[in-house]
Amino acid sequence: MSEIRKEQQECVRHSDQQRCQDLSLAQQSELQNDSKEMEHIQKVCESFRQYATFSRTARFSQQMRVRAYPESQRRFLPLSMQPGTPEAIERENKMKHAELRNQFFLDMSLRHAGMPHSQDTLQNGSEKAWASDDDMSKVQSVFKSLARDWSNEGKIERQQSYDPVINGFAKHLPIDGHDSKHPPRLVVPGAGVGRLALELAKSGYGVQGNEFSFQMLLASDFILNGGCRPKQAFDLYPYLSETCNLHSYMDLVTPVMVPDCDPFDILLASTDGGDEEQKMPDFSMAAGEFNSIYRNEQELGQWDGVASCFFLDTAPVVVEYLQTIHGMLRDGGLLVNFGPLLFHFNCAPMRPGETPECYRSRLSHLDQRYLDSIDMTYDDIKEVLQKVGFEILEESTGHTAYYTANPRSMKKTEYSCVYFVAKKRGK
């Protein structure tokens, strides 16, 4: 991986740029005193460092199965799948190049956050515990989210999902009429790698993105805090791990360029060129669980809006999210929501004759949130909204949207999303 180290040194020379966020991810991490939290952060960083190893091992398992084919069958395979042929070597080299480019991005994200990267651990030669499959799956999600948020290829998905939210605030909470030094303040929960939060800040709002996943936070910290720019964009291969529903293996080794724009320039362009203190808008990212942060007393009644995009259904209990949102908003504050109701913590049902105690025992290996989760219809959620203290100003259904879909895949999940704007009723 010598090419990774060489490019790391080159990239660092160009990373001196004024920061967009209040605190870098490294600084936020240093403020954490919880030993369990730090242990989790280290595991996440290890999953970044081990990406290329896991990628190569997964590919080896496929090659191992090919070698196990009887010769009478293997000879019918394409030459690029038959071990040892020039075509197979060329295919493998392209896959290796793609995984190294992905690893390079992850290493630079770690270095930007002040964390050891894959080359550091190789030099140290220290023994490592292998990352969990769950953590490695989240690393794959980071690449797909980067393609959605920060590449030209993701523009269609952004238009489908982000534009309704941005337009909702423009309609119901317009910037016009507000003091430019004290614009309406919005929170974007489940901000991922930060594009929606940035676009709202570009529109003139004060914005705080909130994200729980440390994998996403590492990547957004690198993008938003000047780690890379379009002039030195990274070629990423977000779908490299996919093995099904492909037209060609070349679809896996076709890069997307990240980022497609410079966050710093976008934020500066959103200002009116006034005094120096107003050069940078109020824009930050907050790391942590949504309820834990925004149910804090100091957050109550402090926000003008919440931008919920593919977020409500990440709650084990939607009622709790809506209570938190209601509490953090000022009277008249807005919840603008766009997304499906997938319910990420949907859990297996009880079996006939099973007691609640046996049911919980059978599923005790799961995160407790799966056992707490309640699936709700959109009509159910609308009733909860009104009972919590919201008034629905606008709503519509049937909005088509994809989420981190591979545009070249034979399989894409198409969501039919709901959109609504709800206002917190005054006392």
Short mmCIF file of C-alpha atoms in Angstrom, two decimals:
data_model
loop_
_atom_site.label_atom_id
_atom_site.label_comp_id
_atom_site.label_asym_id
_atom_site.label_seq_id
_atom_site.Cartn_x
_atom_site.Cartn_y
_atom_site.Cartn_z
CA MET A 1 0.00 0.00 0.00
CA SER A 2 2.89 2.34 -0.59
CA GLU A 3 0.78 4.35 -3.07
CA ILE A 4 -1.65 5.15 -0.24
CA ARG A 5 1.09 6.60 1.95
CA LYS A 6 2.50 8.65 -0.93
CA GLU A 7 -0.89 10.18 -1.71
CA GLN A 8 -1.60 10.80 1.97
CA GLN A 9 1.46 13.00 2.18
CA GLU A 10 0.42 14.89 -0.95
CA CYS A 11 -3.18 15.38 0.17
CA VAL A 12 -2.27 16.71 3.61
CA ARG A 13 -0.40 19.63 2.01
CA HIS A 14 -3.71 20.87 0.58
CA SER A 15 -5.90 20.46 3.68
CA ASP A 16 -5.20 23.83 5.34
CA GLN A 17 -8.64 25.41 5.05
CA GLN A 18 -10.78 27.34 7.49
CA ARG A 19 -13.10 24.99 9.34
CA CYS A 20 -16.86 25.06 8.76
CA GLN A 21 -17.80 23.33 11.99
CA ASP A 22 -17.54 24.54 15.57
CA LEU A 23 -15.32 21.63 16.59
CA SER A 24 -13.51 19.06 14.50
CA LEU A 25 -14.40 15.43 15.11
CA ALA A 26 -11.04 14.85 16.78
CA GLN A 27 -11.69 17.69 19.21
CA GLN A 28 -15.17 16.41 19.98
CA SER A 29 -13.75 12.95 20.61
CA GLU A 30 -11.18 14.30 23.02
CA LEU A 31 -13.99 15.76 25.11
CA GLN A 32 -15.52 12.31 25.63
CA ASN A 33 -14.77 10.83 29.04
CA ASP A 34 -16.90 7.73 28.69
CA SER A 35 -14.60 4.71 28.37
CA LYS A 36 -17.27 2.69 26.57
CA GLU A 37 -17.73 5.50 24.08
CA MET A 38 -14.00 5.63 23.39
CA GLU A 39 -13.92 1.85 22.99
CA HIS A 40 -16.69 2.14 20.40
CA ILE A 41 -14.81 4.88 18.55
CA GLN A 42 -11.70 2.72 18.41
CA LYS A 43 -13.71 -0.18 16.96
CA VAL A 44 -15.14 2.10 14.30
CA CYS A 45 -11.67 3.37 13.40
CA GLU A 46 -10.45 -0.21 13.20
CA SER A 47 -13.21 -1.01 10.71
CA PHE A 48 -11.95 1.88 8.53
CA ARG A 49 -8.38 0.59 8.75
CA GLN A 50 -9.38 -2.98 7.86
CA TYR A 51 -11.58 -2.16 4.87
CA ALA A 52 -9.17 -3.31 2.14
CA THR A 53 -8.35 -6.54 4.00
CA PHE A 54 -12.02 -7.45 4.32
CA SER A 55 -12.66 -6.52 0.70
CA ARG A 56 -9.82 -8.70 -0.54
CA THR A 57 -10.82 -11.60 1.69
CA ALA A 58 -14.40 -11.50 0.42
CA ARG A 59 -13.12 -11.63 -3.14
CA PHE A 60 -10.82 -14.53 -2.28
CA SER A 61 -13.78 -16.53 -0.99
CA GLN A 62 -15.43 -16.14 -4.38
CA GLN A 63 -12.25 -17.24 -6.14
CA MET A 64 -11.98 -20.21 -3.78
CA ARG A 65 -15.42 -21.41 -4.83
CA VAL A 66 -14.47 -21.06 -8.48
CA ARG A 67 -11.37 -23.21 -7.91
CA ALA A 68 -13.58 -25.84 -6.27
CA TYR A 69 -15.59 -26.20 -9.49
CA PRO A 70 -14.85 -29.42 -11.37
CA GLU A 71 -12.79 -28.75 -14.48
CA SER A 72 -15.66 -30.01 -16.63
CA GLN A 73 -17.66 -26.96 -15.47
CA ARG A 74 -14.92 -24.40 -14.81
CA ARG A 75 -13.74 -24.45 -18.42
CA PHE A 76 -17.06 -22.90 -19.48
CA LEU A 77 -16.59 -19.85 -17.27
CA PRO A 78 -15.44 -16.55 -18.79
CA LEU A 79 -11.65 -16.32 -18.94
CA SER A 80 -11.78 -13.37 -16.52
CA MET A 81 -13.17 -15.77 -13.89
CA GLN A 82 -10.69 -18.59 -14.47
CA PRO A 83 -7.75 -18.33 -12.04
CA GLY A 84 -4.36 -17.58 -13.57
CA THR A 85 -5.51 -16.35 -16.97
CA PRO A 86 -4.37 -12.91 -18.19
CA GLU A 87 -8.01 -11.83 -18.20
CA ALA A 88 -8.49 -12.91 -14.56
CA ILE A 89 -5.31 -11.12 -13.52
CA GLU A 90 -6.50 -7.93 -15.24
CA ARG A 91 -9.89 -8.20 -13.49
CA GLU A 92 -8.26 -8.75 -10.11
CA ASN A 93 -5.90 -5.80 -10.63
CA LYS A 94 -8.85 -3.52 -11.34
CA MET A 95 -10.60 -4.71 -8.20
CA LYS A 96 -7.44 -4.19 -6.14
CA HIS A 97 -7.04 -0.68 -7.51
CA ALA A 98 -10.63 0.16 -6.56
CA GLU A 99 -10.30 -1.17 -3.01
CA LEU A 100 -7.03 0.72 -2.52
CA ARG A 101 -8.66 3.95 -3.66
CA ASN A 102 -11.47 3.38 -1.17
CA GLN A 103 -8.94 2.57 1.55
CA PHE A 104 -7.03 5.74 0.72
CA PHE A 105 -10.14 7.84 1.35
CA LEU A 106 -10.78 6.10 4.66
CA ASP A 107 -7.16 6.57 5.71
CA MET A 108 -7.28 10.25 4.91
CA SER A 109 -10.50 10.60 6.90
CA LEU A 110 -8.81 8.95 9.88
CA ARG A 111 -5.72 11.09 9.54
CA HIS A 112 -7.86 14.23 9.30
CA ALA A 113 -9.57 13.25 12.58
CA GLY A 114 -6.22 12.66 14.29
CA MET A 115 -6.63 8.87 14.35
CA PRO A 116 -4.11 6.20 13.26
CA HIS A 117 -4.76 4.90 9.75
CA SER A 118 -4.05 1.58 8.04
CA GLN A 119 -0.45 2.43 7.19
CA ASP A 120 0.29 3.38 10.79
CA THR A 121 -0.94 0.03 12.10
CA LEU A 122 1.02 -1.84 9.42
CA GLN A 123 4.20 -0.10 10.52
CA ASN A 124 3.51 -0.74 14.19
CA GLY A 125 2.94 -4.41 13.52
CA SER A 126 0.59 -4.67 16.50
CA GLU A 127 -1.97 -7.45 16.80
CA LYS A 128 -5.51 -6.42 15.98
CA ALA A 129 -9.00 -7.65 16.72
CA TRP A 130 -10.98 -8.02 13.52
CA ALA A 131 -13.91 -5.65 13.07
CA SER A 132 -17.44 -7.03 13.30
CA ASP A 133 -19.52 -7.71 10.20
CA ASP A 134 -21.92 -5.02 11.40
CA ASP A 135 -19.17 -2.39 11.52
CA MET A 136 -17.90 -3.39 8.08
CA SER A 137 -21.42 -3.12 6.69
CA LYS A 138 -21.57 0.44 8.01
CA VAL A 139 -18.33 1.26 6.20
CA GLN A 140 -19.98 0.12 2.97
CA SER A 141 -22.91 2.40 3.80
CA VAL A 142 -20.50 5.33 4.13
CA PHE A 143 -19.32 4.91 0.54
CA LYS A 144 -22.89 4.73 -0.75
CA SER A 145 -23.86 7.81 1.27
CA LEU A 146 -20.87 9.69 -0.12
CA ALA A 147 -22.03 8.84 -3.63
CA ARG A 148 -25.56 10.03 -2.79
CA ASP A 149 -24.49 13.28 -1.11
CA TRP A 150 -21.23 14.32 -2.74
CA SER A 151 -21.09 13.09 -6.34
CA ASN A 152 -22.71 14.15 -9.59
CA GLU A 153 -24.23 10.68 -9.80
CA GLY A 154 -26.17 11.35 -6.58
CA LYS A 155 -27.83 14.49 -7.90
CA ILE A 156 -31.09 12.75 -8.84
CA GLU A 157 -31.50 11.22 -5.38
CA ARG A 158 -30.76 14.58 -3.77
CA GLN A 159 -33.38 16.26 -5.92
CA GLN A 160 -35.93 13.60 -5.00
CA SER A 161 -35.37 13.75 -1.24
CA TYR A 162 -33.67 17.00 -0.29
CA ASP A 163 -35.45 19.49 -2.54
CA PRO A 164 -38.89 18.96 -0.94
CA VAL A 165 -37.42 19.63 2.51
CA ILE A 166 -35.52 22.73 1.36
CA ASN A 167 -38.58 24.04 -0.48
CA GLY A 168 -40.77 23.35 2.54
CA PHE A 169 -38.69 25.63 4.73
CA ALA A 170 -38.46 28.25 1.98
CA LYS A 171 -42.27 28.30 1.81
CA HIS A 172 -43.18 28.14 5.48
CA LEU A 173 -40.11 29.69 7.12
CA PRO A 174 -38.64 32.07 4.53
CA ILE A 175 -35.35 33.81 5.25
CA ASP A 176 -36.78 37.14 4.08
CA GLY A 177 -37.81 39.26 7.01
CA HIS A 178 -35.26 37.76 9.41
CA ASP A 179 -32.16 39.53 10.67
CA SER A 180 -29.25 38.15 8.61
CA LYS A 181 -27.17 37.99 11.78
CA HIS A 182 -29.84 35.87 13.51
CA PRO A 183 -31.39 33.59 10.87
CA PRO A 184 -33.87 30.80 11.73
CA ARG A 185 -32.06 27.87 13.33
CA LEU A 186 -32.62 24.33 12.03
CA VAL A 187 -31.52 20.86 13.11
CA VAL A 188 -30.99 18.06 10.57
CA PRO A 189 -31.13 14.76 12.52
CA GLY A 190 -29.64 11.70 10.84
CA ALA A 191 -27.50 14.08 8.79
CA GLY A 192 -25.27 11.31 7.44
CA VAL A 193 -22.37 12.85 5.55
CA GLY A 194 -23.88 16.30 5.67
CA ARG A 195 -25.13 17.46 2.25
CA LEU A 196 -28.72 18.35 3.26
CA ALA A 197 -27.46 20.32 6.25
CA LEU A 198 -25.04 22.20 3.99
CA GLU A 199 -27.74 22.96 1.41
CA LEU A 200 -29.99 24.44 4.10
CA ALA A 201 -27.08 26.54 5.38
CA LYS A 202 -26.50 27.66 1.80
CA SER A 203 -30.10 28.91 1.78
CA GLY A 204 -29.26 31.18 4.70
CA TYR A 205 -30.43 29.23 7.73
CA GLY A 206 -28.40 28.54 10.83
CA VAL A 207 -27.99 24.77 10.72
CA GLN A 208 -26.78 22.02 13.01
CA GLY A 209 -26.50 18.52 11.60
CA ASN A 210 -26.84 15.67 14.06
CA GLU A 211 -25.49 12.18 13.46
CA PHE A 212 -25.12 9.14 15.71
CA SER A 213 -23.01 6.91 13.43
CA PHE A 214 -19.32 7.54 14.03
CA GLN A 215 -18.59 6.05 10.60
CA MET A 216 -20.66 8.79 8.99
CA LEU A 217 -19.17 11.43 11.28
CA LEU A 218 -15.62 10.55 10.28
CA ALA A 219 -16.48 10.93 6.60
CA SER A 220 -18.51 14.14 7.03
CA ASP A 221 -15.77 15.67 9.18
CA PHE A 222 -13.29 15.07 6.37
CA ILE A 223 -15.60 16.46 3.66
CA LEU A 224 -17.00 19.45 5.54
CA ASN A 225 -13.83 20.51 7.32
CA GLY A 226 -11.64 20.98 4.29
CA GLY A 227 -10.14 17.52 3.93
CA CYS A 228 -10.84 17.38 0.21
CA ARG A 229 -12.02 19.66 -2.57
CA PRO A 230 -13.24 19.17 -6.15
CA LYS A 231 -9.82 20.12 -7.57
CA GLN A 232 -8.33 17.15 -5.72
CA ALA A 233 -11.41 14.93 -5.71
CA PHE A 234 -11.26 11.29 -4.62
CA ASP A 235 -12.25 8.53 -7.01
CA LEU A 236 -14.45 6.19 -4.98
CA TYR A 237 -16.03 2.85 -5.81
CA PRO A 238 -19.13 2.75 -3.60
CA TYR A 239 -20.60 -0.51 -4.91
CA LEU A 240 -17.42 -2.58 -4.96
CA SER A 241 -18.74 -5.08 -2.42
CA GLU A 242 -21.84 -5.97 -4.44
CA THR A 243 -21.89 -9.34 -6.19
CA CYS A 244 -25.51 -9.68 -7.35
CA ASN A 245 -27.72 -7.99 -9.95
CA LEU A 246 -24.75 -6.80 -12.01
CA HIS A 247 -24.50 -6.39 -15.77
CA SER A 248 -20.70 -6.45 -15.73
CA TYR A 249 -17.88 -6.45 -13.20
CA MET A 250 -16.85 -3.16 -14.81
CA ASP A 251 -19.87 -1.63 -13.11
CA LEU A 252 -18.07 -2.23 -9.81
CA VAL A 253 -14.84 -0.55 -10.86
CA THR A 254 -16.41 2.55 -12.39
CA PRO A 255 -15.60 5.44 -10.03
CA VAL A 256 -17.61 8.37 -8.74
CA MET A 257 -15.72 11.55 -7.94
CA VAL A 258 -16.14 13.01 -4.43
CA PRO A 259 -16.79 15.80 -3.65
CA ASP A 260 -18.64 17.46 -6.50
CA CYS A 261 -18.48 20.87 -4.80
CA ASP A 262 -16.47 22.71 -2.15
CA PRO A 263 -18.51 23.07 1.09
CA PHE A 264 -16.42 26.04 2.17
CA ASP A 265 -17.09 27.94 -1.05
CA ILE A 266 -20.81 27.15 -0.82
CA LEU A 267 -21.04 28.55 2.69
CA LEU A 268 -19.16 31.70 1.71
CA ALA A 269 -21.42 32.14 -1.31
CA SER A 270 -24.43 32.10 1.03
CA THR A 271 -23.25 35.31 2.72
CA ASP A 272 -23.79 38.79 1.40
CA GLY A 273 -20.19 39.89 1.73
CA GLY A 274 -20.86 41.87 4.90
CA ASP A 275 -18.52 42.44 7.81
CA GLU A 276 -15.83 39.88 8.52
CA GLU A 277 -17.63 38.41 11.52
CA GLN A 278 -20.53 37.39 9.28
CA LYS A 279 -18.38 35.68 6.64
CA MET A 280 -19.24 32.18 7.88
CA PRO A 281 -22.86 31.24 8.60
CA ASP A 282 -23.94 29.35 11.72
CA PHE A 283 -23.20 25.76 10.66
CA SER A 284 -22.10 22.83 12.81
CA MET A 285 -22.34 19.07 13.28
CA ALA A 286 -23.27 17.51 16.62
CA ALA A 287 -22.20 13.94 17.35
CA GLY A 288 -24.55 11.82 19.44
CA GLU A 289 -27.95 10.18 19.80
CA PHE A 290 -30.78 12.52 18.84
CA ASN A 291 -32.94 12.14 21.95
CA SER A 292 -29.98 12.37 24.31
CA ILE A 293 -28.84 15.68 22.84
CA TYR A 294 -32.06 17.52 22.13
CA ARG A 295 -34.03 16.53 25.22
CA ASN A 296 -31.37 18.34 27.21
CA GLU A 297 -32.84 21.30 29.07
CA GLN A 298 -30.58 23.79 27.31
CA GLU A 299 -31.99 22.73 23.92
CA LEU A 300 -35.66 23.13 24.83
CA GLY A 301 -37.44 25.78 22.78
CA GLN A 302 -34.21 26.83 21.05
CA TRP A 303 -34.87 25.78 17.45
CA ASP A 304 -37.05 27.08 14.65
CA GLY A 305 -37.21 23.92 12.59
CA VAL A 306 -36.27 20.25 12.24
CA ALA A 307 -35.48 18.83 8.78
CA SER A 308 -36.39 15.14 8.89
CA CYS A 309 -35.32 13.29 5.75
CA PHE A 310 -35.47 9.47 5.84
CA PHE A 311 -35.26 9.87 9.63
CA LEU A 312 -38.53 9.28 11.48
CA ASP A 313 -38.53 5.56 10.77
CA THR A 314 -35.09 5.15 12.34
CA ALA A 315 -36.78 5.54 15.74
CA PRO A 316 -37.59 2.47 17.84
CA VAL A 317 -40.54 4.50 19.16
CA VAL A 318 -41.64 7.33 16.85
CA VAL A 319 -43.62 8.95 19.67
CA GLU A 320 -40.40 9.64 21.55
CA TYR A 321 -38.81 11.33 18.53
CA LEU A 322 -41.89 13.51 18.04
CA GLN A 323 -41.92 14.47 21.72
CA THR A 324 -38.25 15.45 21.49
CA ILE A 325 -38.85 17.49 18.34
CA HIS A 326 -41.84 19.22 19.93
CA GLY A 327 -39.81 20.11 23.00
CA MET A 328 -36.80 21.52 21.15
CA LEU A 329 -38.89 23.75 18.87
CA ARG A 330 -40.04 27.24 19.68
CA ASP A 331 -43.79 27.90 19.51
CA GLY A 332 -44.59 28.01 15.81
CA GLY A 333 -41.50 25.98 14.95
CA LEU A 334 -41.65 23.57 12.02
CA LEU A 335 -41.07 19.88 11.44
CA VAL A 336 -40.54 19.29 7.71
CA ASN A 337 -40.49 15.56 6.96
CA PHE A 338 -39.79 13.49 3.84
CA GLY A 339 -39.34 9.73 3.69
CA PRO A 340 -40.88 6.25 3.92
CA LEU A 341 -41.84 4.22 6.99
CA LEU A 342 -39.35 1.38 6.75
CA PHE A 343 -38.87 1.13 10.54
CA HIS A 344 -35.26 0.11 10.92
CA PHE A 345 -35.85 -1.68 14.23
CA ASN A 346 -38.72 -3.81 12.93
CA CYS A 347 -38.53 -7.10 14.82
CA ALA A 348 -39.70 -10.68 14.33
CA PRO A 349 -43.15 -11.33 15.80
CA MET A 350 -44.06 -13.69 18.61
CA ARG A 351 -44.83 -17.30 17.68
CA PRO A 352 -48.08 -19.07 18.63
CA GLY A 353 -48.01 -20.25 22.23
CA GLU A 354 -44.95 -18.12 23.05
CA THR A 355 -45.07 -16.07 26.26
CA PRO A 356 -43.66 -12.53 26.36
CA GLU A 357 -40.84 -13.83 28.57
CA CYS A 358 -39.93 -16.60 26.11
CA TYR A 359 -40.19 -14.17 23.21
CA ARG A 360 -37.72 -11.76 24.78
CA SER A 361 -35.43 -14.63 25.72
CA ARG A 362 -35.42 -15.94 22.14
CA LEU A 363 -34.43 -12.52 20.83
CA SER A 364 -32.15 -11.53 23.72
CA HIS A 365 -29.16 -11.42 21.36
CA LEU A 366 -30.66 -8.37 19.63
CA ASP A 367 -30.26 -4.72 20.53
CA GLN A 368 -32.99 -3.80 23.03
CA ARG A 369 -34.32 -1.26 20.55
CA TYR A 370 -35.59 -4.09 18.33
CA LEU A 371 -37.72 -5.34 21.19
CA ASP A 372 -39.00 -1.83 21.95
CA SER A 373 -39.86 -0.94 18.35
CA ILE A 374 -43.44 -0.20 17.35
CA ASP A 375 -44.42 -0.09 13.66
CA MET A 376 -46.98 2.59 12.80
CA THR A 377 -48.95 3.64 9.74
CA TYR A 378 -48.84 7.17 8.39
CA ASP A 379 -52.38 7.75 9.72
CA ASP A 380 -51.17 6.62 13.16
CA ILE A 381 -48.28 9.09 13.02
CA LYS A 382 -50.54 11.96 11.99
CA GLU A 383 -52.75 11.31 15.02
CA VAL A 384 -49.69 11.24 17.29
CA LEU A 385 -48.46 14.51 15.77
CA GLN A 386 -51.69 16.25 16.67
CA LYS A 387 -51.82 14.80 20.17
CA VAL A 388 -48.20 15.77 20.87
CA GLY A 389 -48.98 19.36 19.90
CA PHE A 390 -48.46 19.81 16.16
CA GLU A 391 -50.70 21.22 13.46
CA ILE A 392 -50.21 19.79 9.97
CA LEU A 393 -49.87 22.65 7.50
CA GLU A 394 -49.21 20.67 4.34
CA GLU A 395 -48.95 17.01 3.35
CA SER A 396 -48.73 14.82 0.27
CA THR A 397 -47.94 11.18 -0.49
CA GLY A 398 -46.61 9.06 -3.33
CA HIS A 399 -43.29 10.86 -3.84
CA THR A 400 -40.88 8.51 -5.63
CA ALA A 401 -37.38 8.34 -4.17
CA TYR A 402 -34.38 6.04 -4.11
CA TYR A 403 -31.87 5.77 -1.29
CA THR A 404 -28.18 5.08 -2.04
CA ALA A 405 -29.20 2.97 -5.03
CA ASN A 406 -26.61 1.67 -7.46
CA PRO A 407 -27.69 3.26 -10.76
CA ARG A 408 -26.15 0.37 -12.73
CA SER A 409 -27.78 -2.41 -10.71
CA MET A 410 -30.59 -4.65 -11.89
CA LYS A 411 -32.27 -4.14 -8.53
CA LYS A 412 -33.27 -0.80 -6.97
CA THR A 413 -35.65 -0.18 -4.07
CA GLU A 414 -38.12 2.54 -4.99
CA TYR A 415 -39.82 4.25 -2.05
CA SER A 416 -43.19 5.97 -2.24
CA CYS A 417 -42.55 8.68 0.36
CA VAL A 418 -44.73 10.92 2.47
CA TYR A 419 -44.09 14.63 2.82
CA PHE A 420 -45.53 16.87 5.48
CA VAL A 421 -44.96 20.18 7.22
CA ALA A 422 -46.14 20.37 10.83
CA LYS A 423 -46.12 23.43 13.10
CA LYS A 424 -45.78 23.41 16.88
CA ARG A 425 -48.89 24.93 18.36
CA GLY A 426 -48.39 27.77 20.80
CA LYS A 427 -49.38 27.50 24.43
#
